PDB file of N, CA and C in Angstrom:
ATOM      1  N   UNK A 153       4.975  15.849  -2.769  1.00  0.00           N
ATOM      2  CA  UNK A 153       5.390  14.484  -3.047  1.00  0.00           C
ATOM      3  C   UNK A 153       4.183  13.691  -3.547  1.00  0.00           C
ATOM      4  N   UNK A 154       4.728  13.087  -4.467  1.00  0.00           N
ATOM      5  CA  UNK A 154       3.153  12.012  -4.927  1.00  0.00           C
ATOM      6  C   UNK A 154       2.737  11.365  -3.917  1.00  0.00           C
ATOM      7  N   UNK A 155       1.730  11.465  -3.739  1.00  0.00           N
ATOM      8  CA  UNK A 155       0.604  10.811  -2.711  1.00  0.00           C
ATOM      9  C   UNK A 155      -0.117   9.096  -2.924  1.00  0.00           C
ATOM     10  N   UNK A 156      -0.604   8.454  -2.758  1.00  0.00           N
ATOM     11  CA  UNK A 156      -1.234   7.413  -2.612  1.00  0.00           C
ATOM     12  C   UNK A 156      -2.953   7.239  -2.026  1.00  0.00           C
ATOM     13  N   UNK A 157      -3.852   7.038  -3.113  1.00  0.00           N
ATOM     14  CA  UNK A 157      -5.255   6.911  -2.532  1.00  0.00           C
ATOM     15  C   UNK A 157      -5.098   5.630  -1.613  1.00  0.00           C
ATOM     16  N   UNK A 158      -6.219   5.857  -0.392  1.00  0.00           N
ATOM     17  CA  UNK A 158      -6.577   4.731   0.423  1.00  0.00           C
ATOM     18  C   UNK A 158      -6.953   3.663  -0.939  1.00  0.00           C
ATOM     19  N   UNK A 159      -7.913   3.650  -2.100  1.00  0.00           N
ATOM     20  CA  UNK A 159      -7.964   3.182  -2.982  1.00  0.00           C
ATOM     21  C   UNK A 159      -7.009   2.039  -3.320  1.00  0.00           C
ATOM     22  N   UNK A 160      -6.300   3.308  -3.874  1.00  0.00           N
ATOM     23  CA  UNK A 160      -4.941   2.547  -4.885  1.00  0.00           C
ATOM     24  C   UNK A 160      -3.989   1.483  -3.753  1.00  0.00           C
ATOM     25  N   UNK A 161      -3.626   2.379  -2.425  1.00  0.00           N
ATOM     26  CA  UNK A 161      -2.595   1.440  -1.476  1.00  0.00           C
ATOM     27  C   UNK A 161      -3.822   0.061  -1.644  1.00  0.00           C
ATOM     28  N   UNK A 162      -5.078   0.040  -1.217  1.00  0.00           N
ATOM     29  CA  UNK A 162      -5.772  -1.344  -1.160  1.00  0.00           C
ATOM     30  C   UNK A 162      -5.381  -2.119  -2.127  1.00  0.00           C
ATOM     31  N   UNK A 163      -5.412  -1.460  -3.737  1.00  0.00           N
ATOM     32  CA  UNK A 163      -5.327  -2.375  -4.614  1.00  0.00           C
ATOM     33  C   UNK A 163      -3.990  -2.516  -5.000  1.00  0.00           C
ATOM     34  N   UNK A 164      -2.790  -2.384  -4.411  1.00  0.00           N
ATOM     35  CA  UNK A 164      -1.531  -2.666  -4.995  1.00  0.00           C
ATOM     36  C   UNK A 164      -1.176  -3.916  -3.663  1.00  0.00           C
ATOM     37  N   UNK A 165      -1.759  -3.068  -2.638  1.00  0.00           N
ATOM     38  CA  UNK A 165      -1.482  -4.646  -1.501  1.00  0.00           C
ATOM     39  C   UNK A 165      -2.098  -5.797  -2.357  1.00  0.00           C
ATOM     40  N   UNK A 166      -3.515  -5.890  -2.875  1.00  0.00           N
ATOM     41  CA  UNK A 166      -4.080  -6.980  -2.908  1.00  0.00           C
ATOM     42  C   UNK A 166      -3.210  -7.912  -4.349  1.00  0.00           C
ATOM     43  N   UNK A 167      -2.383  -6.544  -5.392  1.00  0.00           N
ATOM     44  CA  UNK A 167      -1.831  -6.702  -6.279  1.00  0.00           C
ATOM     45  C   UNK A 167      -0.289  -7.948  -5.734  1.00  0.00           C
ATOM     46  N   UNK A 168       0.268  -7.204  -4.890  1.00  0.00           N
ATOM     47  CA  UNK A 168       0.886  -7.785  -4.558  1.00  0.00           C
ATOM     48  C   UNK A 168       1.110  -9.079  -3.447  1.00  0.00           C
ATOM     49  N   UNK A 169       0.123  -9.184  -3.096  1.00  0.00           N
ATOM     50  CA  UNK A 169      -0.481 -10.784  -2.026  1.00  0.00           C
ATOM     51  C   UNK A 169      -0.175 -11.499  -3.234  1.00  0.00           C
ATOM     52  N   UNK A 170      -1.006 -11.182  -4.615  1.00  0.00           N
ATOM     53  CA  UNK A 170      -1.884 -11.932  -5.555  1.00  0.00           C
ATOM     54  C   UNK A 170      -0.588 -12.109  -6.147  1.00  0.00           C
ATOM     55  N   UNK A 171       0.569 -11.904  -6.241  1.00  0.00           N
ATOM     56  CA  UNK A 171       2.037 -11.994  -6.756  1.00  0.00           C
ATOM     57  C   UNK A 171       3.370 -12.563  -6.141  1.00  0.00           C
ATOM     58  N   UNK A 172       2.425 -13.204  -4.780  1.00  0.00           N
ATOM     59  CA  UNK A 172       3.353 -13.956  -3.759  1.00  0.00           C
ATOM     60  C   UNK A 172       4.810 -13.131  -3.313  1.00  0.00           C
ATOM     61  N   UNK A 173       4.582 -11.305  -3.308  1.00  0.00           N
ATOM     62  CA  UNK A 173       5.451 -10.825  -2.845  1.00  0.00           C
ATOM     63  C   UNK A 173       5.496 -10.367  -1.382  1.00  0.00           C
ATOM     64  N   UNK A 174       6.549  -9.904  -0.974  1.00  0.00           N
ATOM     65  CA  UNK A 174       6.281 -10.347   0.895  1.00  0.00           C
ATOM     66  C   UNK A 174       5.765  -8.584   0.545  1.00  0.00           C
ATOM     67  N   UNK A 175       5.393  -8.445   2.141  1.00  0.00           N
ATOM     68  CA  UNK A 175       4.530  -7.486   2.470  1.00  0.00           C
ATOM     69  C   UNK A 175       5.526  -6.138   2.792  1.00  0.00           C
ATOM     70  N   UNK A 176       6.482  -6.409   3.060  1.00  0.00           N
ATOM     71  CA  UNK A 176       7.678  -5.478   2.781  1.00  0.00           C
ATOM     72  C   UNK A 176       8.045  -4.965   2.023  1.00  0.00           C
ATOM     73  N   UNK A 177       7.363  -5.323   0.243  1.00  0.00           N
ATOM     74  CA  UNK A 177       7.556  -4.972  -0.908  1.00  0.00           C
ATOM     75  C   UNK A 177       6.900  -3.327  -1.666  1.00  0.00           C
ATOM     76  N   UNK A 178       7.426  -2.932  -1.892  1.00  0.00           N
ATOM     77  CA  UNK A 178       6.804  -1.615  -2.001  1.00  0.00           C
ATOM     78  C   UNK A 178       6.802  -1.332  -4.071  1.00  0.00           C
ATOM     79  N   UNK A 179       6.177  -0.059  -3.966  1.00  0.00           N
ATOM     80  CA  UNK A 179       6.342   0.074  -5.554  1.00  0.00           C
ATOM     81  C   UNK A 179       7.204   1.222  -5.948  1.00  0.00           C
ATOM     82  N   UNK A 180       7.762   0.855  -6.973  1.00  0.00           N
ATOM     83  CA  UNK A 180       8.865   1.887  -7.137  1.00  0.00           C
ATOM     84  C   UNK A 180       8.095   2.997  -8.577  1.00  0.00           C
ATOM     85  N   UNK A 181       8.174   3.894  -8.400  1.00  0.00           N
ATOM     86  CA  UNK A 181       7.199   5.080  -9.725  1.00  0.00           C
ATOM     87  C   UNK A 181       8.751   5.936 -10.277  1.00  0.00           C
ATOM     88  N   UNK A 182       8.544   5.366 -11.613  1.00  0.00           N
ATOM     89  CA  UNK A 182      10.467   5.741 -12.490  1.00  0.00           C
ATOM     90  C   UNK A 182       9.871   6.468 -13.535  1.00  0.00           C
ATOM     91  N   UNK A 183      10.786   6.996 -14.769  1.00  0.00           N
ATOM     92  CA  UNK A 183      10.718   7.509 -15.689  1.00  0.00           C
ATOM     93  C   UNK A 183      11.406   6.915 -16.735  1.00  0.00           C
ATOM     94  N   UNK A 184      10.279   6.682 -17.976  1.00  0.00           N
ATOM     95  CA  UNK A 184      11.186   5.923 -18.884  1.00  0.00           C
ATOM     96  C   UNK A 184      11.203   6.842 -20.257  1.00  0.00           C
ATOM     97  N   UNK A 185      12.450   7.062 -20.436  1.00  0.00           N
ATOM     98  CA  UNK A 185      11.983   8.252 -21.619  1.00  0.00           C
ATOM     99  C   UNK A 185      11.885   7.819 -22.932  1.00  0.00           C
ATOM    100  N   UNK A 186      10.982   8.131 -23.314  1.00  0.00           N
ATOM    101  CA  UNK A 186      10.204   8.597 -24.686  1.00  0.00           C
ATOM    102  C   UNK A 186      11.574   9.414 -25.880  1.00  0.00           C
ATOM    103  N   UNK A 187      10.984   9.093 -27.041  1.00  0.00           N
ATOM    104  CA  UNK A 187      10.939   9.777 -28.273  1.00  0.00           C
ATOM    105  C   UNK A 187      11.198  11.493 -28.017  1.00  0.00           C
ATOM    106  N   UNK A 188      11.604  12.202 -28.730  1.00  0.00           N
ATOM    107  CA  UNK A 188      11.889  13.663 -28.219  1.00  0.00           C
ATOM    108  C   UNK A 188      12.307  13.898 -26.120  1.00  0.00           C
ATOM    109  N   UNK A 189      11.862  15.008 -25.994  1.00  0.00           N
ATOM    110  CA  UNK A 189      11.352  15.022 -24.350  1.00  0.00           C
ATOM    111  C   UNK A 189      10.839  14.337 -23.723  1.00  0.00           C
ATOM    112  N   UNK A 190      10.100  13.797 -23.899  1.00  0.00           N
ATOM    113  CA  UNK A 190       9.076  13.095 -23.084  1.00  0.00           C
ATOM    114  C   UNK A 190       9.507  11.631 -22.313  1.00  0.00           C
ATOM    115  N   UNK A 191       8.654  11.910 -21.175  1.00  0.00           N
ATOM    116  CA  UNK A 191       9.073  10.283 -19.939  1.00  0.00           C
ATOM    117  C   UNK A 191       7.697   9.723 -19.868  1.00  0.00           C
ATOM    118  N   UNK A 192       7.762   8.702 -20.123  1.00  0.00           N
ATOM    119  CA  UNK A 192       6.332   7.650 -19.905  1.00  0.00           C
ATOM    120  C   UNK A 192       6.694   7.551 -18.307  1.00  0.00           C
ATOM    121  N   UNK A 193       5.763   7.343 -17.481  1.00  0.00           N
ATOM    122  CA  UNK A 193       5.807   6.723 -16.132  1.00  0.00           C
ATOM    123  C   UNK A 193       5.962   5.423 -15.754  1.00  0.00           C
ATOM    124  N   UNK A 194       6.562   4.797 -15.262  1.00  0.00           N
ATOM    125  CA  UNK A 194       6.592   3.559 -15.066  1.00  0.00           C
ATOM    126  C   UNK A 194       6.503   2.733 -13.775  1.00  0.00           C
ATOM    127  N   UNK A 195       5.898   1.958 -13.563  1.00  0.00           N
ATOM    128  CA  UNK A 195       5.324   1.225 -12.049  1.00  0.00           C
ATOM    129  C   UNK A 195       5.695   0.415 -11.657  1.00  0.00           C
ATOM    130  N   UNK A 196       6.494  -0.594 -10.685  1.00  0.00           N
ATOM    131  CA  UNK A 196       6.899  -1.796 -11.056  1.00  0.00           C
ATOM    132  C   UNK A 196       6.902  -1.956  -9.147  1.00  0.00           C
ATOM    133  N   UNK A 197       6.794  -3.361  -8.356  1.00  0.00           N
ATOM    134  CA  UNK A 197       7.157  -4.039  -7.344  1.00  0.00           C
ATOM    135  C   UNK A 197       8.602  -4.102  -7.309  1.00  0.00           C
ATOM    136  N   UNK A 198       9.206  -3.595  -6.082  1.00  0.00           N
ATOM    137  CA  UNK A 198      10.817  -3.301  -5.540  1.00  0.00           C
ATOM    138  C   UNK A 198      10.540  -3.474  -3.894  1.00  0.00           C
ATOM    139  N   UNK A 199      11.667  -4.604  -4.264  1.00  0.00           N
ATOM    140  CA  UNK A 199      12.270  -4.440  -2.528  1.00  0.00           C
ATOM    141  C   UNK A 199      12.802  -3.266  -1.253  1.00  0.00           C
ATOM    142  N   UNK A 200      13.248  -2.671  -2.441  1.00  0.00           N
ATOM    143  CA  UNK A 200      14.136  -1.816  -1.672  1.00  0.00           C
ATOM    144  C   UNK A 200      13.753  -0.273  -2.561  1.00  0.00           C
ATOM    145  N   UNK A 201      14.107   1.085  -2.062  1.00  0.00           N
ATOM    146  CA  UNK A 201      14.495   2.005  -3.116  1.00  0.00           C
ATOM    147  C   UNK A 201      15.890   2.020  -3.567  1.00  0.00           C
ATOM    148  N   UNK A 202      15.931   2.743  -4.836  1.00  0.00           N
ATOM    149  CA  UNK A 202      16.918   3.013  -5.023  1.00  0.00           C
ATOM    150  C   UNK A 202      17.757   4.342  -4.798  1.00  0.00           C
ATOM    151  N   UNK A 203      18.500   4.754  -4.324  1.00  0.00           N
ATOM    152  CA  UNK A 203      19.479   5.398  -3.705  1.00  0.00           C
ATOM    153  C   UNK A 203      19.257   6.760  -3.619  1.00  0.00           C
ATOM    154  N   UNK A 204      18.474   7.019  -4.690  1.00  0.00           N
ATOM    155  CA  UNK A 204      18.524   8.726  -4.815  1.00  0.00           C
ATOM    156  C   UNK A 204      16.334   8.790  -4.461  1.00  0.00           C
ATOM    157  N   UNK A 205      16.033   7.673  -4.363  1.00  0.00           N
ATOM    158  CA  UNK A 205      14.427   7.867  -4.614  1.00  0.00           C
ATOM    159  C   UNK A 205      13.884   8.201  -3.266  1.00  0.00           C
ATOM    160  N   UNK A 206      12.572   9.154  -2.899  1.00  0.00           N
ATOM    161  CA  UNK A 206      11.809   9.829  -1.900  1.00  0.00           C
ATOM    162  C   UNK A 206      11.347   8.202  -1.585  1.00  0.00           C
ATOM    163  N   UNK A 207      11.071   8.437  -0.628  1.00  0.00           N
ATOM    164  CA  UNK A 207       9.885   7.011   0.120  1.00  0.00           C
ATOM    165  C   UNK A 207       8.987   7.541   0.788  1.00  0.00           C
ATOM    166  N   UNK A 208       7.711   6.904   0.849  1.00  0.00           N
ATOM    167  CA  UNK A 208       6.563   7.433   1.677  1.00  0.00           C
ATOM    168  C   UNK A 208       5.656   6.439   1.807  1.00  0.00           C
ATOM    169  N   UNK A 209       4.640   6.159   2.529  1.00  0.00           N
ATOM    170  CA  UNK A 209       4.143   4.926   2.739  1.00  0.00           C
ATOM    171  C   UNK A 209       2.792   5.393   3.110  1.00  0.00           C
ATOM    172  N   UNK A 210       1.445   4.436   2.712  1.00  0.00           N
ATOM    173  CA  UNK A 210       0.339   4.894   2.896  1.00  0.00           C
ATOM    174  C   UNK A 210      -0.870   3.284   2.983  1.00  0.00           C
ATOM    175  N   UNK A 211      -0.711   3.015   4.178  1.00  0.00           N
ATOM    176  CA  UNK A 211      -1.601   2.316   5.033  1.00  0.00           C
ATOM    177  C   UNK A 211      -0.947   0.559   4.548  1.00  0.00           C
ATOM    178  N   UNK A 212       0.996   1.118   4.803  1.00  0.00           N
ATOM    179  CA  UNK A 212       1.644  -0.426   4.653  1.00  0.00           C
ATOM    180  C   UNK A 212       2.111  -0.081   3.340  1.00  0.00           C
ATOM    181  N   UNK A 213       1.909   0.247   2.604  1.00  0.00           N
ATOM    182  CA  UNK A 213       2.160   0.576   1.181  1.00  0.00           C
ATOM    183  C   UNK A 213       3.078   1.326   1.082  1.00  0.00           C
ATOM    184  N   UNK A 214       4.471   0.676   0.525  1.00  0.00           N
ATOM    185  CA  UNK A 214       5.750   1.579   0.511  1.00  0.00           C
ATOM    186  C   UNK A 214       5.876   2.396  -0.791  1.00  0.00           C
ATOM    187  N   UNK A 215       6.373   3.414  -1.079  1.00  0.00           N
ATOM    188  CA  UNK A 215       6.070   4.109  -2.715  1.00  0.00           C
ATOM    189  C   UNK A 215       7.215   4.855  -2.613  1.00  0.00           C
ATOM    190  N   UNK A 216       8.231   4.518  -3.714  1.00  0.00           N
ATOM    191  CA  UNK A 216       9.758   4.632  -3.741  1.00  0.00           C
ATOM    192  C   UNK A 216       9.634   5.700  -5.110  1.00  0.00           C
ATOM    193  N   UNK A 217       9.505   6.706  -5.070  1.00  0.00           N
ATOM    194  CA  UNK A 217       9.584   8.324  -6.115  1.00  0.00           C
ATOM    195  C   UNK A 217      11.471   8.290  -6.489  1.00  0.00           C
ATOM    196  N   UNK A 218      11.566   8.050  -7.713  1.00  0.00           N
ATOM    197  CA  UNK A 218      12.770   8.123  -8.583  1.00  0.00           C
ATOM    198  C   UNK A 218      12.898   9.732  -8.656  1.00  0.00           C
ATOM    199  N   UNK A 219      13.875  10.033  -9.184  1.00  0.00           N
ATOM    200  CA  UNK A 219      14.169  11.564  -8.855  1.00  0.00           C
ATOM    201  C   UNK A 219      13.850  12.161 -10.193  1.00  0.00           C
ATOM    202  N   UNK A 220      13.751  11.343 -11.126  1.00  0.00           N
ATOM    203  CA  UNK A 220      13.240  12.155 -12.139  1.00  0.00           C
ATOM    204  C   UNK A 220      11.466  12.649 -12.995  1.00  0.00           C
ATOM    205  N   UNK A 221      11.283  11.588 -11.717  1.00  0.00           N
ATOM    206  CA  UNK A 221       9.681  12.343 -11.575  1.00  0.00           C
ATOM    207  C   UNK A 221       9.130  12.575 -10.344  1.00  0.00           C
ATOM    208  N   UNK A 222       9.957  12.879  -9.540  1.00  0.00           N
ATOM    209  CA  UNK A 222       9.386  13.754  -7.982  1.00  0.00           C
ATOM    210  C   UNK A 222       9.255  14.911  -8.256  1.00  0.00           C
ATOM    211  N   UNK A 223       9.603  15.670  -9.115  1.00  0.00           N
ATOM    212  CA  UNK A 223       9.255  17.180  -9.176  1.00  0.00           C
ATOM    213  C   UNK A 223       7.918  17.250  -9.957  1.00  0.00           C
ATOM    214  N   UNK A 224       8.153  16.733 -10.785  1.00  0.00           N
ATOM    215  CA  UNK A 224       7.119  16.242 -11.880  1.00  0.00           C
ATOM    216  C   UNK A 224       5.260  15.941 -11.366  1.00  0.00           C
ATOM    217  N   UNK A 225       5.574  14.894 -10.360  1.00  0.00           N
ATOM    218  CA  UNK A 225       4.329  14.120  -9.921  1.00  0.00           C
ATOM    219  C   UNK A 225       4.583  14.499  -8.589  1.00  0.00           C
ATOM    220  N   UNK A 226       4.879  15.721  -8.222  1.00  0.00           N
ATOM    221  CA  UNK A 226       4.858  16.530  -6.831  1.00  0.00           C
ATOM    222  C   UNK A 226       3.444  16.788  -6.349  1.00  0.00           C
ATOM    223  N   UNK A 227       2.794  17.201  -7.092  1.00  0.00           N
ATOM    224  CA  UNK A 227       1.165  17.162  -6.928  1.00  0.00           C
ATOM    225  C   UNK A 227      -0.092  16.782  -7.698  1.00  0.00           C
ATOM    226  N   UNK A 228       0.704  15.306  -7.435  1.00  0.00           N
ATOM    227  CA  UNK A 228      -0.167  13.998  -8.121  1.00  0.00           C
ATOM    228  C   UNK A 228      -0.451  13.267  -7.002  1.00  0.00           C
ATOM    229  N   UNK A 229      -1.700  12.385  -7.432  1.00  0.00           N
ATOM    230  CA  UNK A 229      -1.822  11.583  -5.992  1.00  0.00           C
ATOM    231  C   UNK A 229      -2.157  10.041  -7.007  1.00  0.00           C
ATOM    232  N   UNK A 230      -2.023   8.871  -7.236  1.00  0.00           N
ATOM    233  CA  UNK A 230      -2.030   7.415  -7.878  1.00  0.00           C
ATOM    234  C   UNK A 230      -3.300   7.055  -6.946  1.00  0.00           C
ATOM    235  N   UNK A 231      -4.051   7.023  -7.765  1.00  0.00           N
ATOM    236  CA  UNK A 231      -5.293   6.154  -7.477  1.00  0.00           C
ATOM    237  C   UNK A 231      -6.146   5.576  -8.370  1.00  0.00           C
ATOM    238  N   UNK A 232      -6.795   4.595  -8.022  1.00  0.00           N
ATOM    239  CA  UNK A 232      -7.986   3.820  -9.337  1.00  0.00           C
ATOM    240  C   UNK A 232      -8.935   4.107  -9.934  1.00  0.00           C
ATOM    241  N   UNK A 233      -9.077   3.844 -10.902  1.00  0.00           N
ATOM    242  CA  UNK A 233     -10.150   3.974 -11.573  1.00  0.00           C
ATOM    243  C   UNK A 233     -10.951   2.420 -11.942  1.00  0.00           C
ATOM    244  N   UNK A 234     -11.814   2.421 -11.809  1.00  0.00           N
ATOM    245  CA  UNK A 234     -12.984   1.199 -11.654  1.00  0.00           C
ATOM    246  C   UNK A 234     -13.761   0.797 -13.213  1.00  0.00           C
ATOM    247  N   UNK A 235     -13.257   0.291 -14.321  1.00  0.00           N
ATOM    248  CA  UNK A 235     -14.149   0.587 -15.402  1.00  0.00           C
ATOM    249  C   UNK A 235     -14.913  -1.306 -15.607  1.00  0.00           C
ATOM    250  N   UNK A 236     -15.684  -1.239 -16.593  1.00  0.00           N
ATOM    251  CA  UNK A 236     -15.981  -2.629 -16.509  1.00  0.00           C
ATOM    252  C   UNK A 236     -15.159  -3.498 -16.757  1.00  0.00           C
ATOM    253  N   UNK A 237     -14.194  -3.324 -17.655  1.00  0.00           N
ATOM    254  CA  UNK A 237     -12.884  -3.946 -18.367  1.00  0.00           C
ATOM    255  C   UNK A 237     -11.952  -4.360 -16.985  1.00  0.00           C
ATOM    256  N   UNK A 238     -12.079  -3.326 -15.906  1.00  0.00           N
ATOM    257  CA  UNK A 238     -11.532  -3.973 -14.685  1.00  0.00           C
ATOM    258  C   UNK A 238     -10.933  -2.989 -14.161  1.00  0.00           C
ATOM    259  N   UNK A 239      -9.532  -2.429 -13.373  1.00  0.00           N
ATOM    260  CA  UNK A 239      -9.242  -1.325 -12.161  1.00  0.00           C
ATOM    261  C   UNK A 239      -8.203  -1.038 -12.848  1.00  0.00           C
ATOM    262  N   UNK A 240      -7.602   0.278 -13.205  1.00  0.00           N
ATOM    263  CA  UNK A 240      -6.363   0.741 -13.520  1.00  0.00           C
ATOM    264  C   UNK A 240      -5.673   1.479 -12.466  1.00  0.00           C
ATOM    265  N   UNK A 241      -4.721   1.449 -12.575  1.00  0.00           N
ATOM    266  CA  UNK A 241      -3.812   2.742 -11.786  1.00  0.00           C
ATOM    267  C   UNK A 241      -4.080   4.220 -12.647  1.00  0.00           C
ATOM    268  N   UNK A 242      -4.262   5.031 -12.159  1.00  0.00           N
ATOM    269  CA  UNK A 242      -4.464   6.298 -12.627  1.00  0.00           C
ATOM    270  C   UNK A 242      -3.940   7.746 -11.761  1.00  0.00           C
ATOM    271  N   UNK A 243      -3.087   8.759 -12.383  1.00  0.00           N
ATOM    272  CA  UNK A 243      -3.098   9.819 -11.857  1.00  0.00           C
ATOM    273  C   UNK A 243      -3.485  10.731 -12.246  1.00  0.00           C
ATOM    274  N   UNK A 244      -4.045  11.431 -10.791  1.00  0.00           N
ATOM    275  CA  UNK A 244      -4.613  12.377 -10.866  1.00  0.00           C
ATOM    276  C   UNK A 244      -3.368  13.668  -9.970  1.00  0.00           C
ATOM    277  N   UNK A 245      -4.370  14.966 -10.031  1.00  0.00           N
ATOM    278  CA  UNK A 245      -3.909  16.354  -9.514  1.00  0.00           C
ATOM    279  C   UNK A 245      -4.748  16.093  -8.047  1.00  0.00           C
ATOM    280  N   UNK A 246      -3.837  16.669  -7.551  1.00  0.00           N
ATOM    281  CA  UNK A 246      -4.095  16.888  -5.849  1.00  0.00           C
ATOM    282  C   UNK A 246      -4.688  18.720  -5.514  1.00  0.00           C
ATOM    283  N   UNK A 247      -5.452  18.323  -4.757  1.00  0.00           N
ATOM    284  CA  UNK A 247      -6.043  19.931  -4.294  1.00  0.00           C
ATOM    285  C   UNK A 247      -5.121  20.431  -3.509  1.00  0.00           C
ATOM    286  N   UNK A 248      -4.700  21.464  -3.894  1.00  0.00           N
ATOM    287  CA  UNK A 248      -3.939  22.171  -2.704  1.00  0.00           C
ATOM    288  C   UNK A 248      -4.511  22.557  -1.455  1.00  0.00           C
ATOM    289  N   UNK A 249      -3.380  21.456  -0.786  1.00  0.00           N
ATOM    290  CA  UNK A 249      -3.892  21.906   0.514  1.00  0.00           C
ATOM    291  C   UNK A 249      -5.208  20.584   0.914  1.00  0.00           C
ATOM    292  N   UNK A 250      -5.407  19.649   0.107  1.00  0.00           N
ATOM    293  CA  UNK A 250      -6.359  18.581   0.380  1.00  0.00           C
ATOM    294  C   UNK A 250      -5.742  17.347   1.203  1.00  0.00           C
ATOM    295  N   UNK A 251      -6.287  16.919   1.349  1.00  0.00           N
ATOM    296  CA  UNK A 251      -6.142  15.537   1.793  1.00  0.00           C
ATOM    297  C   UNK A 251      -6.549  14.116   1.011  1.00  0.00           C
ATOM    298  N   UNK A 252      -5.647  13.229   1.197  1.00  0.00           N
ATOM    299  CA  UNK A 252      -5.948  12.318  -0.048  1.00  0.00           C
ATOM    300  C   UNK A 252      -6.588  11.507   1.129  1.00  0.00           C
TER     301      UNK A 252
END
C-alpha cells in the first residue's frame, strides 16, 4: 500500500492548517487518465474516502488510495523533496521490506 514519509504527513498537515481545513481532513491519491494508457496521479484534500478507496494514516494524516492506483503505487511511499524554488510532493520506490 502507498506509504507516507514522516516528511510528507508534516508537510500536508501544515498544508492543510494553512487551508483552514479541519484536522479530520485527509488526502485523497486518484488517477486521472491521460492521452493513450496512461494516468497522471492526482492529489487533492477530502473529507471522507470514497467507497471503493484503501485508507491508512501516518502520524494524523489520513491517505484515501483510489482503486485505480493501489496496485500501481503499492510500493511507493509520497514524500518531499526540498528544492530552492520550495517543497514538492514526490514519489518514490519503497525498499522491500523497509520502513518508511
Amino acid at each position: 500500500m502507498l506509504q507516507l514519509t514522516h516528511d510528507a504527513a508534516t508537510e500536508l498537515a501544515e498544508a492543510r492548517r494553512a487551508q483552514g481545513l479541519p484536522d479530520t481532513c485527509g488526502i485523497r491519491v486518484f488517477g486521472e487518465p491521460q492521452s493513450g494508457d496512461e494516468l497522471a496521479i492526482g492529489i487533492t484534500f477530502a473529507e471522507v474516502p470514497a467507497e471503493d478507496d484503501e485508507v491508512t494514516e501516518r502520524e494524523g494524516t489520513r491517505v484515501f488510495i483510489a482503486p485505480e492506483v493501489a496496485a500501481p503505487l503499492s510500493a511507493a511511499a509520497l514524500d518531499v523533496q526540498r528544492t530552492p524554488e520550495g517543497t514538492t510532493l514526490v514519489l518514490t520506490q519503497q525498499e522491500p521490506g523497509g520502513q518508511i
